[in-house]
Amino acid sequence: MEDDAPVIYGLEFQARALTPQTAETDAIRFLVGTQSLKYDNQIHIIDFDDENNIINKNVLLHQAGEIWHISASPADKGVLATCYNKTTDSRVQACAAVWRMPKELESGSHESPDDPASTAQTLELLCHLDNSAQGNVACVVWEPMGDGKKVISLADSHILLWDLQPSSSQAVLASSAALEGRGQLKFTAGRWSPHHNCTQVATASDTTLRGWDTRSMSQIYCIENAHGQLVRDLDFNPNKQYYLASCGDDCKVKFWDTRNVTEPVKTLEEHSHWVWSVRYNHSHDQLVLTGSSDSRVILSNMVSISSEPFGHLVDDDDVSDPEEHHAEKSKEPLQDNVIATYEEHEDSVYAVDWASADPWLFASLSYDGRLVINRVPRALKYHILL
């Protein structure tokens, strides 16, 4: 039964880290990392059974510390990376490591949601992304189309490219670069582009967006003052190679064409507080999700700057003779609009993400540990498909 009603799950711990299990293409599965100072931190493996509209969970212990960021290997269901706080001699350091979950949990064992006998299992540490020299790690991103052997970590002002050795038991630093300039230069976010043979990464630091070539670790573009305040997150359009979305503390979401960075292509001003997270749908790039400290999740239809501005696929360089296309639906690009605003959260929404296995399903996570799973409204789904 497909129903548009949200499904809500409470973690009982504060949380801000969320990722879909990227390598899983059949089951709908998300990983959530907790932030607890008093108790052992956990990773909750959330399986969504969309036929029965219920959530099944498994819990993994993450004793290393409170989790600030989590990302899943694109190639191996059982492997993930976390950025976490470690306290030694009352000094807090943000570290990163690659872990493996127990084999039987890789594809989810469906225990009943409230089974008291279910005990937490432990993660196996594969390797540290040892960065003690470079500072505090903000995030770890995996090479999107890769074999799960290349990751980038952003640590203070350093961007570090790692090669994971066979079975990921060791990470070797392949190359690195650093932000140059005055003031507090710290990376806040990064995404690895699925285009250009996966040779480009975009980063956010303060109010600036930068593009990097992973082969030379040199800067390809720089968008200064991309936002009026701190940039919190960014994402690449999966279908249009030069398009990038960013969001930040100026309450705005902006869309960029990296070939011409003087002005954003489009700006959204629907949130009333900091925007922490922006995500393009993996298949239908007109669907864009955002989450904010205003406790709201907004699903927008950015059709005018999508790969289907007329309701059908248009190539980036499509300047063919209009006479050939006289039978098309319409010559006017469709209008951008807010599809829905979701208000199931009562606290800052720190993360939103689409399921890997179902293009119409997404999750959002607020700081009080509430995870909400929602669907794209059915009418819109059929409008896009038909």
Short mmCIF file of C-alpha atoms in Angstrom, two decimals:
data_model
loop_
_atom_site.label_atom_id
_atom_site.label_comp_id
_atom_site.label_asym_id
_atom_site.label_seq_id
_atom_site.Cartn_x
_atom_site.Cartn_y
_atom_site.Cartn_z
CA MET A 1 0.00 0.00 0.00
CA GLU A 2 1.49 3.32 -1.00
CA ASP A 3 0.52 6.15 1.27
CA ASP A 4 1.79 9.73 1.35
CA ALA A 5 1.72 9.89 5.17
CA PRO A 6 5.10 10.37 6.87
CA VAL A 7 6.68 7.63 8.99
CA ILE A 8 8.45 8.84 12.12
CA TYR A 9 11.18 7.15 14.15
CA GLY A 10 12.69 8.47 17.40
CA LEU A 11 16.31 7.64 18.21
CA GLU A 12 16.21 8.70 21.90
CA PHE A 13 19.55 10.46 21.34
CA GLN A 14 20.47 13.74 19.73
CA ALA A 15 21.63 13.25 16.16
CA ARG A 16 22.80 15.20 13.15
CA ALA A 17 24.43 12.63 10.82
CA LEU A 18 22.42 10.85 8.11
CA THR A 19 23.25 8.97 4.92
CA PRO A 20 21.49 6.50 2.65
CA GLN A 21 23.29 3.17 2.33
CA THR A 22 24.60 4.14 -1.08
CA ALA A 23 25.59 0.69 -2.34
CA GLU A 24 22.17 -0.79 -1.51
CA THR A 25 19.93 -0.65 -4.57
CA ASP A 26 17.08 -2.94 -3.46
CA ALA A 27 16.19 -2.20 0.14
CA ILE A 28 15.43 1.27 1.46
CA ARG A 29 18.06 1.81 4.13
CA PHE A 30 19.48 4.83 5.95
CA LEU A 31 22.27 5.12 8.51
CA VAL A 32 21.97 7.64 11.36
CA GLY A 33 24.75 8.58 13.80
CA THR A 34 24.07 9.85 17.33
CA GLN A 35 25.58 12.65 19.42
CA SER A 36 25.64 11.77 23.08
CA LEU A 37 28.16 13.00 25.63
CA LYS A 38 27.04 10.68 28.42
CA TYR A 39 26.45 7.36 26.67
CA ASP A 40 28.15 5.31 24.01
CA ASN A 41 27.24 6.67 20.62
CA GLN A 42 25.41 4.53 18.12
CA ILE A 43 24.72 4.09 14.44
CA HIS A 44 21.13 3.14 13.74
CA ILE A 45 20.54 1.12 10.59
CA ILE A 46 17.05 2.09 9.53
CA ASP A 47 15.23 -0.22 7.15
CA PHE A 48 12.01 1.07 5.71
CA ASP A 49 9.49 -1.55 4.66
CA ASP A 50 7.39 0.50 2.29
CA GLU A 51 4.79 -2.18 1.67
CA ASN A 52 3.78 -2.19 5.32
CA ASN A 53 4.88 1.39 6.05
CA ILE A 54 7.03 0.38 9.02
CA ILE A 55 10.61 0.93 10.13
CA ASN A 56 12.91 -1.86 11.30
CA LYS A 57 16.09 -0.90 13.05
CA ASN A 58 19.42 -2.40 14.05
CA VAL A 59 21.85 -0.62 16.34
CA LEU A 60 25.64 -0.57 16.10
CA LEU A 61 27.84 0.80 18.88
CA HIS A 62 30.19 3.61 17.87
CA GLN A 63 32.27 3.93 21.01
CA ALA A 64 34.83 6.24 19.41
CA GLY A 65 32.77 9.36 20.11
CA GLU A 66 29.85 11.54 19.06
CA ILE A 67 29.20 11.46 15.32
CA TRP A 68 29.21 14.70 13.32
CA HIS A 69 29.13 13.25 9.83
CA ILE A 70 28.52 9.84 8.27
CA SER A 71 28.99 8.61 4.69
CA ALA A 72 28.56 5.19 3.09
CA SER A 73 30.81 3.44 0.59
CA PRO A 74 29.39 3.52 -2.97
CA ALA A 75 30.64 -0.01 -3.63
CA ASP A 76 30.45 -2.02 -0.41
CA LYS A 77 27.21 -2.13 1.61
CA GLY A 78 29.05 -2.95 4.81
CA VAL A 79 31.55 -0.07 4.79
CA LEU A 80 31.05 3.47 6.07
CA ALA A 81 33.06 6.46 7.29
CA THR A 82 32.34 8.64 10.31
CA CYS A 83 33.70 11.95 11.57
CA TYR A 84 33.53 12.01 15.34
CA ASN A 85 34.75 13.92 18.39
CA LYS A 86 37.42 12.31 20.52
CA THR A 87 38.29 13.84 23.88
CA THR A 88 41.79 13.33 25.24
CA ASP A 89 43.12 15.28 28.24
CA SER A 90 40.08 17.57 28.05
CA ARG A 91 41.04 18.46 24.47
CA VAL A 92 38.42 17.68 21.84
CA GLN A 93 39.56 16.58 18.41
CA ALA A 94 37.45 15.73 15.38
CA CYS A 95 38.76 12.51 13.83
CA ALA A 96 37.67 10.30 10.94
CA ALA A 97 37.69 6.55 10.44
CA VAL A 98 36.44 3.86 8.07
CA TRP A 99 34.40 1.03 9.60
CA ARG A 100 32.76 -2.25 8.65
CA MET A 101 29.42 -3.37 10.05
CA PRO A 102 28.82 -7.04 10.94
CA LYS A 103 28.19 -9.14 7.82
CA GLU A 104 24.64 -10.09 8.80
CA LEU A 105 23.60 -6.43 9.08
CA GLU A 106 24.85 -5.37 5.64
CA SER A 107 21.54 -6.22 4.07
CA GLY A 108 19.41 -5.72 7.15
CA SER A 109 18.04 -8.42 9.40
CA HIS A 110 14.42 -7.62 10.13
CA GLU A 111 13.96 -7.81 13.84
CA SER A 112 10.77 -6.41 15.27
CA PRO A 113 11.11 -2.70 16.08
CA ASP A 114 10.74 -3.07 19.86
CA ASP A 115 12.45 -6.36 20.52
CA PRO A 116 14.11 -5.85 23.94
CA ALA A 117 16.41 -8.81 23.35
CA SER A 118 18.13 -7.11 20.44
CA THR A 119 21.56 -6.07 21.65
CA ALA A 120 23.78 -3.53 19.96
CA GLN A 121 26.66 -4.88 17.94
CA THR A 122 30.04 -3.31 17.42
CA LEU A 123 31.62 -1.80 14.34
CA GLU A 124 34.93 -3.15 13.13
CA LEU A 125 37.52 -0.40 12.69
CA LEU A 126 39.13 -0.71 9.25
CA CYS A 127 41.41 2.32 9.35
CA HIS A 128 41.80 5.84 10.67
CA LEU A 129 42.08 8.70 8.21
CA ASP A 130 44.88 9.93 10.41
CA ASN A 131 44.98 13.65 10.19
CA SER A 132 46.35 14.74 13.53
CA ALA A 133 48.72 17.08 11.70
CA GLN A 134 46.00 18.66 9.58
CA GLY A 135 43.40 19.45 12.22
CA ASN A 136 39.73 18.68 12.76
CA VAL A 137 37.87 16.67 10.13
CA ALA A 138 34.57 18.16 8.95
CA CYS A 139 33.55 15.45 6.50
CA VAL A 140 34.59 12.44 4.43
CA VAL A 141 33.33 11.98 0.86
CA TRP A 142 33.66 8.89 -1.31
CA GLU A 143 34.46 8.86 -5.01
CA PRO A 144 30.89 8.51 -6.38
CA MET A 145 31.19 5.94 -9.13
CA GLY A 146 34.25 4.29 -7.72
CA ASP A 147 35.17 0.94 -6.22
CA GLY A 148 35.09 2.42 -2.72
CA LYS A 149 38.86 2.80 -2.61
CA LYS A 150 39.13 6.60 -2.86
CA VAL A 151 37.96 9.09 -0.26
CA ILE A 152 38.54 12.74 0.44
CA SER A 153 38.58 14.19 3.93
CA LEU A 154 38.32 17.88 4.74
CA ALA A 155 40.29 18.80 7.86
CA ASP A 156 40.37 22.45 8.93
CA SER A 157 42.01 24.09 5.90
CA HIS A 158 43.29 20.88 4.26
CA ILE A 159 41.74 18.76 1.54
CA LEU A 160 43.20 15.25 1.65
CA LEU A 161 42.84 12.49 -0.95
CA TRP A 162 43.23 8.97 0.45
CA ASP A 163 43.69 5.60 -1.23
CA LEU A 164 42.20 2.78 0.79
CA GLN A 165 44.33 -0.33 0.50
CA PRO A 166 42.78 -3.76 -0.23
CA SER A 167 40.18 -4.67 2.41
CA SER A 168 40.46 -1.00 3.53
CA SER A 169 42.80 -1.92 6.38
CA GLN A 170 45.00 1.10 5.72
CA ALA A 171 44.54 4.54 4.21
CA VAL A 172 47.45 6.03 2.29
CA LEU A 173 47.54 9.78 1.73
CA ALA A 174 47.75 10.17 -2.07
CA SER A 175 47.77 13.97 -2.28
CA SER A 176 46.58 17.08 -0.50
CA ALA A 177 46.13 20.82 -0.79
CA ALA A 178 45.40 23.66 1.60
CA LEU A 179 43.28 26.79 1.58
CA GLU A 180 45.41 29.88 1.34
CA GLY A 181 44.61 33.35 2.57
CA ARG A 182 43.97 35.30 5.73
CA GLY A 183 41.64 34.58 8.60
CA GLN A 184 39.97 31.42 9.84
CA LEU A 185 40.02 29.18 6.82
CA LYS A 186 38.08 26.04 7.59
CA PHE A 187 36.16 23.69 5.35
CA THR A 188 32.54 23.19 6.36
CA ALA A 189 31.34 20.81 3.61
CA GLY A 190 32.32 19.03 0.42
CA ARG A 191 30.83 16.92 -2.38
CA TRP A 192 32.49 14.81 -5.05
CA SER A 193 31.06 15.41 -8.52
CA PRO A 194 29.72 12.36 -10.38
CA HIS A 195 30.70 14.08 -13.68
CA HIS A 196 34.05 14.72 -15.45
CA ASN A 197 35.18 11.13 -14.77
CA CYS A 198 34.94 11.89 -11.04
CA THR A 199 37.91 14.27 -11.12
CA GLN A 200 36.19 17.23 -9.44
CA VAL A 201 35.29 18.01 -5.85
CA ALA A 202 33.50 21.12 -4.58
CA THR A 203 34.09 22.49 -1.09
CA ALA A 204 32.58 25.16 1.12
CA SER A 205 34.63 27.28 3.51
CA ASP A 206 33.14 30.29 5.23
CA THR A 207 31.13 32.06 2.48
CA THR A 208 33.15 30.67 -0.44
CA LEU A 209 32.62 27.72 -2.79
CA ARG A 210 35.62 26.18 -4.54
CA GLY A 211 36.10 23.50 -7.18
CA TRP A 212 39.16 21.24 -7.10
CA ASP A 213 40.71 18.91 -9.67
CA THR A 214 41.52 15.70 -7.80
CA ARG A 215 44.32 14.80 -10.24
CA SER A 216 46.43 17.87 -9.50
CA MET A 217 44.69 19.02 -6.28
CA SER A 218 44.51 22.47 -7.83
CA GLN A 219 41.61 24.91 -7.70
CA ILE A 220 39.40 25.08 -10.83
CA TYR A 221 36.86 27.69 -9.80
CA CYS A 222 36.14 29.92 -6.84
CA ILE A 223 32.83 31.57 -5.94
CA GLU A 224 33.60 34.17 -3.30
CA ASN A 225 30.70 35.42 -1.19
CA ALA A 226 28.49 32.69 -2.63
CA HIS A 227 26.33 33.29 0.45
CA GLY A 228 26.03 36.25 2.79
CA GLN A 229 26.94 34.00 5.71
CA LEU A 230 28.51 30.58 6.28
CA VAL A 231 27.88 27.95 3.58
CA ARG A 232 26.58 24.76 5.26
CA ASP A 233 26.16 22.28 2.42
CA LEU A 234 26.33 21.72 -1.32
CA ASP A 235 25.35 19.12 -3.89
CA PHE A 236 25.88 18.42 -7.59
CA ASN A 237 23.09 18.06 -10.10
CA PRO A 238 23.28 14.36 -11.09
CA ASN A 239 22.28 15.07 -14.71
CA LYS A 240 23.79 18.47 -15.54
CA GLN A 241 27.54 18.43 -15.18
CA TYR A 242 28.15 22.12 -14.42
CA TYR A 243 25.29 22.65 -11.98
CA LEU A 244 25.78 22.90 -8.24
CA ALA A 245 23.43 23.79 -5.37
CA SER A 246 24.54 25.42 -2.11
CA CYS A 247 22.83 26.55 1.10
CA GLY A 248 23.78 28.44 4.21
CA ASP A 249 23.18 30.67 7.18
CA ASP A 250 21.74 33.47 5.03
CA CYS A 251 18.59 31.24 4.81
CA LYS A 252 19.11 30.86 1.05
CA VAL A 253 19.57 28.01 -1.38
CA LYS A 254 21.49 28.96 -4.51
CA PHE A 255 22.05 27.20 -7.81
CA TRP A 256 25.27 27.76 -9.76
CA ASP A 257 26.65 27.08 -13.21
CA THR A 258 30.34 26.58 -12.51
CA ARG A 259 31.26 27.88 -15.98
CA ASN A 260 30.01 31.33 -15.02
CA VAL A 261 30.21 31.99 -11.31
CA THR A 262 29.52 35.73 -11.17
CA GLU A 263 25.84 35.22 -10.34
CA PRO A 264 23.74 32.26 -9.19
CA VAL A 265 21.43 30.86 -11.85
CA LYS A 266 18.61 30.82 -9.31
CA THR A 267 18.06 31.60 -5.62
CA LEU A 268 15.45 30.11 -3.28
CA GLU A 269 14.39 32.03 -0.19
CA GLU A 270 11.78 29.77 1.38
CA HIS A 271 13.43 29.04 4.74
CA SER A 272 13.34 31.43 7.69
CA HIS A 273 16.55 30.24 9.39
CA TRP A 274 19.90 28.60 8.55
CA VAL A 275 19.72 25.99 5.77
CA TRP A 276 21.85 23.01 6.80
CA SER A 277 21.29 20.55 4.01
CA VAL A 278 20.50 20.49 0.28
CA ARG A 279 20.08 17.39 -1.89
CA TYR A 280 19.23 16.81 -5.54
CA ASN A 281 17.10 13.78 -6.35
CA HIS A 282 19.42 11.17 -7.94
CA SER A 283 17.16 10.58 -10.95
CA HIS A 284 14.86 13.58 -11.34
CA ASP A 285 17.05 16.63 -10.85
CA GLN A 286 14.13 19.05 -10.74
CA LEU A 287 13.37 17.68 -7.24
CA VAL A 288 15.47 19.43 -4.60
CA LEU A 289 15.25 18.84 -0.85
CA THR A 290 16.35 21.28 1.83
CA GLY A 291 16.39 21.13 5.64
CA SER A 292 16.75 24.06 8.02
CA SER A 293 16.93 25.27 11.62
CA ASP A 294 13.39 26.59 11.05
CA SER A 295 12.46 22.89 11.66
CA ARG A 296 11.08 22.54 8.16
CA VAL A 297 11.90 20.34 5.20
CA ILE A 298 11.04 21.83 1.82
CA LEU A 299 10.69 19.90 -1.43
CA SER A 300 11.10 22.25 -4.40
CA ASN A 301 10.47 21.74 -8.10
CA MET A 302 13.42 23.48 -9.81
CA VAL A 303 12.25 22.47 -13.24
CA SER A 304 13.46 25.56 -15.15
CA ILE A 305 17.12 24.72 -14.42
CA SER A 306 16.72 20.95 -14.60
CA SER A 307 17.63 18.57 -17.40
CA GLU A 308 13.91 18.53 -18.31
CA PRO A 309 12.91 22.23 -18.43
CA PHE A 310 10.15 21.58 -20.96
CA GLY A 311 9.00 18.39 -19.31
CA HIS A 312 11.42 16.33 -21.43
CA LEU A 313 15.17 15.81 -21.59
CA VAL A 314 17.21 18.68 -22.99
CA ASP A 315 20.94 18.41 -23.58
CA ASP A 316 23.22 21.09 -22.13
CA ASP A 317 24.36 22.01 -25.62
CA ASP A 318 21.01 21.50 -27.31
CA VAL A 319 20.74 24.30 -29.86
CA SER A 320 19.13 22.29 -32.61
CA ASP A 321 16.67 23.71 -35.11
CA PRO A 322 13.36 24.45 -33.32
CA GLU A 323 11.47 23.36 -36.44
CA GLU A 324 12.33 19.76 -35.64
CA HIS A 325 10.56 19.97 -32.30
CA HIS A 326 7.17 21.37 -33.30
CA ALA A 327 5.30 18.40 -31.84
CA GLU A 328 6.53 18.98 -28.29
CA LYS A 329 4.39 19.45 -25.17
CA SER A 330 5.13 23.15 -24.82
CA LYS A 331 7.65 25.78 -25.77
CA GLU A 332 7.43 27.52 -22.39
CA PRO A 333 9.72 26.19 -19.67
CA LEU A 334 7.68 24.89 -16.75
CA GLN A 335 7.43 27.06 -13.63
CA ASP A 336 9.54 26.44 -10.52
CA ASN A 337 7.57 26.05 -7.32
CA VAL A 338 7.56 24.68 -3.79
CA ILE A 339 5.96 21.24 -4.00
CA ALA A 340 5.51 20.73 -0.26
CA THR A 341 6.67 21.95 3.12
CA TYR A 342 7.01 19.23 5.75
CA GLU A 343 6.51 20.19 9.39
CA GLU A 344 6.93 16.90 11.27
CA HIS A 345 10.06 18.15 13.07
CA GLU A 346 10.15 20.32 16.17
CA ASP A 347 13.90 20.95 16.18
CA SER A 348 16.61 22.02 13.71
CA VAL A 349 16.69 19.73 10.66
CA TYR A 350 20.39 19.05 10.17
CA ALA A 351 20.19 16.53 7.35
CA VAL A 352 17.97 15.51 4.45
CA ASP A 353 18.71 12.78 1.93
CA TRP A 354 17.09 10.66 -0.76
CA ALA A 355 16.91 6.88 -0.53
CA SER A 356 19.33 5.08 -2.85
CA ALA A 357 16.86 2.37 -3.77
CA ASP A 358 13.72 4.45 -4.36
CA PRO A 359 13.78 7.81 -6.16
CA TRP A 360 10.47 8.91 -4.58
CA LEU A 361 11.44 8.48 -0.94
CA PHE A 362 13.49 10.70 1.37
CA ALA A 363 14.50 11.01 5.01
CA SER A 364 15.08 14.00 7.25
CA LEU A 365 16.76 14.13 10.65
CA SER A 366 16.37 16.74 13.38
CA TYR A 367 18.68 17.32 16.33
CA ASP A 368 16.27 15.80 18.86
CA GLY A 369 16.82 12.41 17.16
CA ARG A 370 13.62 12.37 15.12
CA LEU A 371 13.94 10.70 11.73
CA VAL A 372 11.07 11.24 9.30
CA ILE A 373 10.56 9.29 6.08
CA ASN A 374 8.40 10.95 3.44
CA ARG A 375 7.40 10.37 -0.15
CA VAL A 376 7.15 12.68 -3.12
CA PRO A 377 3.41 13.40 -3.51
CA ARG A 378 1.89 10.80 -5.79
CA ALA A 379 0.30 13.30 -8.18
CA LEU A 380 3.68 14.87 -8.86
CA LYS A 381 5.36 11.49 -9.25
CA TYR A 382 2.94 10.52 -12.00
CA HIS A 383 3.20 13.95 -13.57
CA ILE A 384 6.98 13.49 -13.87
CA LEU A 385 6.73 9.92 -15.10
CA LEU A 386 3.92 10.28 -17.59
#
